[in-house]
Short mmCIF file of N, CA and C in Angstrom, two decimals:
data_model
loop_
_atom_site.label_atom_id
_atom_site.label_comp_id
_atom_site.label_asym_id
_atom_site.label_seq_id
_atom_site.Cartn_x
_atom_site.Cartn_y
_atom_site.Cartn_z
N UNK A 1138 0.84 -1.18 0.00
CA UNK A 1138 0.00 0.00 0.00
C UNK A 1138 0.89 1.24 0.00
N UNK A 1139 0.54 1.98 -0.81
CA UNK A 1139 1.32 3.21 -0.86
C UNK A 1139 1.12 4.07 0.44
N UNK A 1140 2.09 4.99 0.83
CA UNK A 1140 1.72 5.49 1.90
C UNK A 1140 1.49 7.23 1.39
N UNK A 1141 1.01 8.27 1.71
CA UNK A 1141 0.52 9.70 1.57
C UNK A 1141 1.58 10.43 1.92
N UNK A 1142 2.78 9.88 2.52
CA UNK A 1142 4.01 10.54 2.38
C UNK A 1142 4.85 10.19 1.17
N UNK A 1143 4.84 9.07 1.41
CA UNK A 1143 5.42 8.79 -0.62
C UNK A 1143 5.12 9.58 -1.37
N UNK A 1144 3.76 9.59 -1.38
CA UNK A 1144 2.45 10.36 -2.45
C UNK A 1144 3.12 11.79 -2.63
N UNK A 1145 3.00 12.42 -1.19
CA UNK A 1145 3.40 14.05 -1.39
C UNK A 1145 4.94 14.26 -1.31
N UNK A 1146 5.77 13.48 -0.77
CA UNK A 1146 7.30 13.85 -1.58
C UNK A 1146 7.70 13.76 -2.69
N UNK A 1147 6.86 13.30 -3.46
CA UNK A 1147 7.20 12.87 -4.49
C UNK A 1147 7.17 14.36 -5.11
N UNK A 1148 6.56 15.24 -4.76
CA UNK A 1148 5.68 16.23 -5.87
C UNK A 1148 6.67 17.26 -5.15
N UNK A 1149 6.75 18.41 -6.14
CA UNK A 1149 7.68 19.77 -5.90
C UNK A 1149 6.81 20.84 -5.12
N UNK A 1150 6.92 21.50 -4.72
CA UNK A 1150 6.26 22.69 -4.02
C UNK A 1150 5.91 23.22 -4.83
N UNK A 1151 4.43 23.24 -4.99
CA UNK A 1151 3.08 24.01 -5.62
C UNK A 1151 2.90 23.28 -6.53
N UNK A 1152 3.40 22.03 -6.75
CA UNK A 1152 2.49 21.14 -7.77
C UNK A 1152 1.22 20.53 -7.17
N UNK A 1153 0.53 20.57 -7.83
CA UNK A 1153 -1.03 20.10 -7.66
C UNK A 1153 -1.59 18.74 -8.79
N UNK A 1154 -2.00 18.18 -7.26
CA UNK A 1154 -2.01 16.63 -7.46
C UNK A 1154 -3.13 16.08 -7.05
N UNK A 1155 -3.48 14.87 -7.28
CA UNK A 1155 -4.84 14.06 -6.70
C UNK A 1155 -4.14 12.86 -6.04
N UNK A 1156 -5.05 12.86 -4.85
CA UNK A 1156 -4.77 11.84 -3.78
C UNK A 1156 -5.89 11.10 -3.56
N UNK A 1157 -5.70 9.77 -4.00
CA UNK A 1157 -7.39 9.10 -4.10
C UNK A 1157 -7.02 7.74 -3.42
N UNK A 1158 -9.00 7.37 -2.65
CA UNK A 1158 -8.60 6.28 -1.97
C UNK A 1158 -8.29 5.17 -2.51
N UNK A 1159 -8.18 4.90 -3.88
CA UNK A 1159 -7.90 3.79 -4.99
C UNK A 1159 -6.29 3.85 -4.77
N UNK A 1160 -5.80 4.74 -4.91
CA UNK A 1160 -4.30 5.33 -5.15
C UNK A 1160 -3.85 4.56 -3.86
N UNK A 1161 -4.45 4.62 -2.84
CA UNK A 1161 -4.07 4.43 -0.91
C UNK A 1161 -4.44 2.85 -0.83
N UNK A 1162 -4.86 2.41 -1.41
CA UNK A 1162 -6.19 1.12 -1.70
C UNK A 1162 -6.89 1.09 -0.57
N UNK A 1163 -7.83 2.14 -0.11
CA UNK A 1163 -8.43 2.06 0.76
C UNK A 1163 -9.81 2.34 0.29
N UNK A 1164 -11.10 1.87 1.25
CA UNK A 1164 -12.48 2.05 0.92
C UNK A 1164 -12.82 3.41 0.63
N UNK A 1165 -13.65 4.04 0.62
CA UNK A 1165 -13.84 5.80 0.38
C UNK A 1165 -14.51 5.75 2.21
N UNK A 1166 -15.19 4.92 2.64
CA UNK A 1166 -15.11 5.35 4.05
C UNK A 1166 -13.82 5.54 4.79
N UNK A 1167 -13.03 4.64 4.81
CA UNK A 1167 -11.61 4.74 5.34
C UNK A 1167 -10.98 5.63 4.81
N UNK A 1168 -11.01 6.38 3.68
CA UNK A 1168 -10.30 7.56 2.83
C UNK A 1168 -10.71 8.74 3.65
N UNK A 1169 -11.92 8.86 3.82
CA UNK A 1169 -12.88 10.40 4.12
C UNK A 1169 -12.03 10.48 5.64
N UNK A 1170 -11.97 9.31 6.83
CA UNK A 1170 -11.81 9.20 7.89
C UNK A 1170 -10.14 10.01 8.06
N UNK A 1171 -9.61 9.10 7.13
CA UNK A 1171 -7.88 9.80 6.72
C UNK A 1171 -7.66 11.24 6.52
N UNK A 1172 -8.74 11.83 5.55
CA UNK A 1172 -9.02 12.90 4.86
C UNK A 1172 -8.92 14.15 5.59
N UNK A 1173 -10.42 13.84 6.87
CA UNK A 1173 -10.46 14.41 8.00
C UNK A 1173 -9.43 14.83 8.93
N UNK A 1174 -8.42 13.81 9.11
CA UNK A 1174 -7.44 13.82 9.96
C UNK A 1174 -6.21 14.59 9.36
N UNK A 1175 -6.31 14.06 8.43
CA UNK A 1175 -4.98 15.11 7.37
C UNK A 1175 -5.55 16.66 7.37
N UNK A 1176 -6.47 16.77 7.61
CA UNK A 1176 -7.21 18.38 7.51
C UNK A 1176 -7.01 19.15 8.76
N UNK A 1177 -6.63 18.22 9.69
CA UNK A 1177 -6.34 18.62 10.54
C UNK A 1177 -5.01 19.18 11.54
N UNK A 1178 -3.96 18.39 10.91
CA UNK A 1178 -2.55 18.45 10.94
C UNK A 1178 -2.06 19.20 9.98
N UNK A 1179 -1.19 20.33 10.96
CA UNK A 1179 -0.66 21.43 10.57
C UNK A 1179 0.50 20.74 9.47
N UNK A 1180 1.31 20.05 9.79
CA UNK A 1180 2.54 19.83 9.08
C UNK A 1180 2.34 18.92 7.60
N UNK A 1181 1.14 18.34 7.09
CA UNK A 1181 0.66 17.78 6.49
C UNK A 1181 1.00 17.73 4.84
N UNK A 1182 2.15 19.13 4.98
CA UNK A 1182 2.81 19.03 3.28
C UNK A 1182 1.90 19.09 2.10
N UNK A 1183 0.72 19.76 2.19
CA UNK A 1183 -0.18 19.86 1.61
C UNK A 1183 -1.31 20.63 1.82
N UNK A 1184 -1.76 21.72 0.97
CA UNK A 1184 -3.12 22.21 1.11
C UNK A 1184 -4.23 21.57 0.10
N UNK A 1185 -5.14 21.45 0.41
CA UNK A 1185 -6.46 21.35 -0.39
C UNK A 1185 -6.48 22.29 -1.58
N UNK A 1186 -6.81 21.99 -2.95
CA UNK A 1186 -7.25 23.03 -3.59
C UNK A 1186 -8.23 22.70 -4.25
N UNK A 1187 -9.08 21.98 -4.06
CA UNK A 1187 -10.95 22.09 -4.86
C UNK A 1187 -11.70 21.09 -4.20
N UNK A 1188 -12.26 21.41 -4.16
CA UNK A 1188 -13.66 20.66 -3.24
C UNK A 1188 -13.55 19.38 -3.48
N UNK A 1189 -13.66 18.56 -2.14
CA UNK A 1189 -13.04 17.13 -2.78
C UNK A 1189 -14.27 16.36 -3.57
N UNK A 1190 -13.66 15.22 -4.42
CA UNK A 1190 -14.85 14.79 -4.84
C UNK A 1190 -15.31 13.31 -4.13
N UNK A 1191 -16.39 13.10 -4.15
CA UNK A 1191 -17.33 12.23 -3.50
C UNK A 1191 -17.97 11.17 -4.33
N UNK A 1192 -18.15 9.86 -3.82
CA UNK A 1192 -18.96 8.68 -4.88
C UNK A 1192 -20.03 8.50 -3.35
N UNK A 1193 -21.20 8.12 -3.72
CA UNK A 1193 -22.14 7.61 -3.37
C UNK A 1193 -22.30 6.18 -3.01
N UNK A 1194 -22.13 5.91 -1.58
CA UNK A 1194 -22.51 4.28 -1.39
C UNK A 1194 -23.49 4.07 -0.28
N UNK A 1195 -24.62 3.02 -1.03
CA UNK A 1195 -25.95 3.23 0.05
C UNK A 1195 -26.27 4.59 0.70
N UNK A 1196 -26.78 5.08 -0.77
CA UNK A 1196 -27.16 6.54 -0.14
C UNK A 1196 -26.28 7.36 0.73
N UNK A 1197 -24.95 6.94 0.91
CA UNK A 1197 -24.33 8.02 1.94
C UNK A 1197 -23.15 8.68 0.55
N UNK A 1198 -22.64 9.44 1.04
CA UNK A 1198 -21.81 10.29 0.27
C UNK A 1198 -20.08 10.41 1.00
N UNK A 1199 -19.28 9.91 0.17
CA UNK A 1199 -18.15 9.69 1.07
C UNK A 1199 -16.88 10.73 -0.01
N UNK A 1200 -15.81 10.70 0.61
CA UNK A 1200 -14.78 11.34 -0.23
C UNK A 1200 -13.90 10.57 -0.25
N UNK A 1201 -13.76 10.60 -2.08
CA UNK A 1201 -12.88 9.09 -2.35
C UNK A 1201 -11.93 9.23 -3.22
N UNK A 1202 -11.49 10.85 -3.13
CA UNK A 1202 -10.07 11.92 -3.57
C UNK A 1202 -10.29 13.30 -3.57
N UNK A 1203 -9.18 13.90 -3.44
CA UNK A 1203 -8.57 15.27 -3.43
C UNK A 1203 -7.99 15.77 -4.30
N UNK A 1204 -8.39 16.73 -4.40
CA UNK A 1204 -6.84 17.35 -5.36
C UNK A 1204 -6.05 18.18 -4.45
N UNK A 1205 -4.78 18.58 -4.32
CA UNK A 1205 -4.25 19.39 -3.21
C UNK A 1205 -3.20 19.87 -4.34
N UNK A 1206 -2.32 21.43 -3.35
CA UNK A 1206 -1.03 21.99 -4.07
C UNK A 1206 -0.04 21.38 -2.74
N UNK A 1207 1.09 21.25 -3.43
CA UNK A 1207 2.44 20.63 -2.33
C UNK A 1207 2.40 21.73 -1.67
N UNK A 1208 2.79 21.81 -0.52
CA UNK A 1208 3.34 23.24 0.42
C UNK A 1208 4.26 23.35 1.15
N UNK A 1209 5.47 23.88 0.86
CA UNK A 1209 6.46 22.91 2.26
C UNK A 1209 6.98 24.09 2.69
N UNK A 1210 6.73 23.77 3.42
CA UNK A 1210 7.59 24.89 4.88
C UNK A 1210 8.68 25.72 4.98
N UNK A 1211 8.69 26.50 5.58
CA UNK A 1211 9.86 27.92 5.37
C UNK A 1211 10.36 27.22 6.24
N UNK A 1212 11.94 27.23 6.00
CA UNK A 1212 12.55 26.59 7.16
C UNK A 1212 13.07 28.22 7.92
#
């Protein structure tokens, strides 16, 4: 399984990328849960940049990728 630090070192500062739970091989419930938590951590090497997108399972609505810009830190 790939890990979301792989994912975002990989990328240069201010490249803008998609991070999806297919990409993670994770469910879109387990993605959204990740999602949340990454939204929440300051050091996270990444901002959000468009509304994430969502698939539909049993009527619920989950988020099952991002697009984000790299952001890395002033040292």
């Amino acid at each position: 399984m790939a890990l979301i630090e792989d994912i975002v070192n990989k990328q240069k500062d201010g490249a803008r990328f998609v991070i999806s739970a297919q990409a993670l091989r994770l469910d879109p419930e387990e993605f959204e849960t990740l999602v949340k938590m990454w939204m929440e951590d300051e050091n996270r090497g990444f901002e959000l940049a468009a509304v994430p997108h969502r698939t539909c399972i049993e009527g619920e609505f989950f988020i099952d990728r991002i697009t984000v810009t790299r952001v890395i830190a002033p040292k």
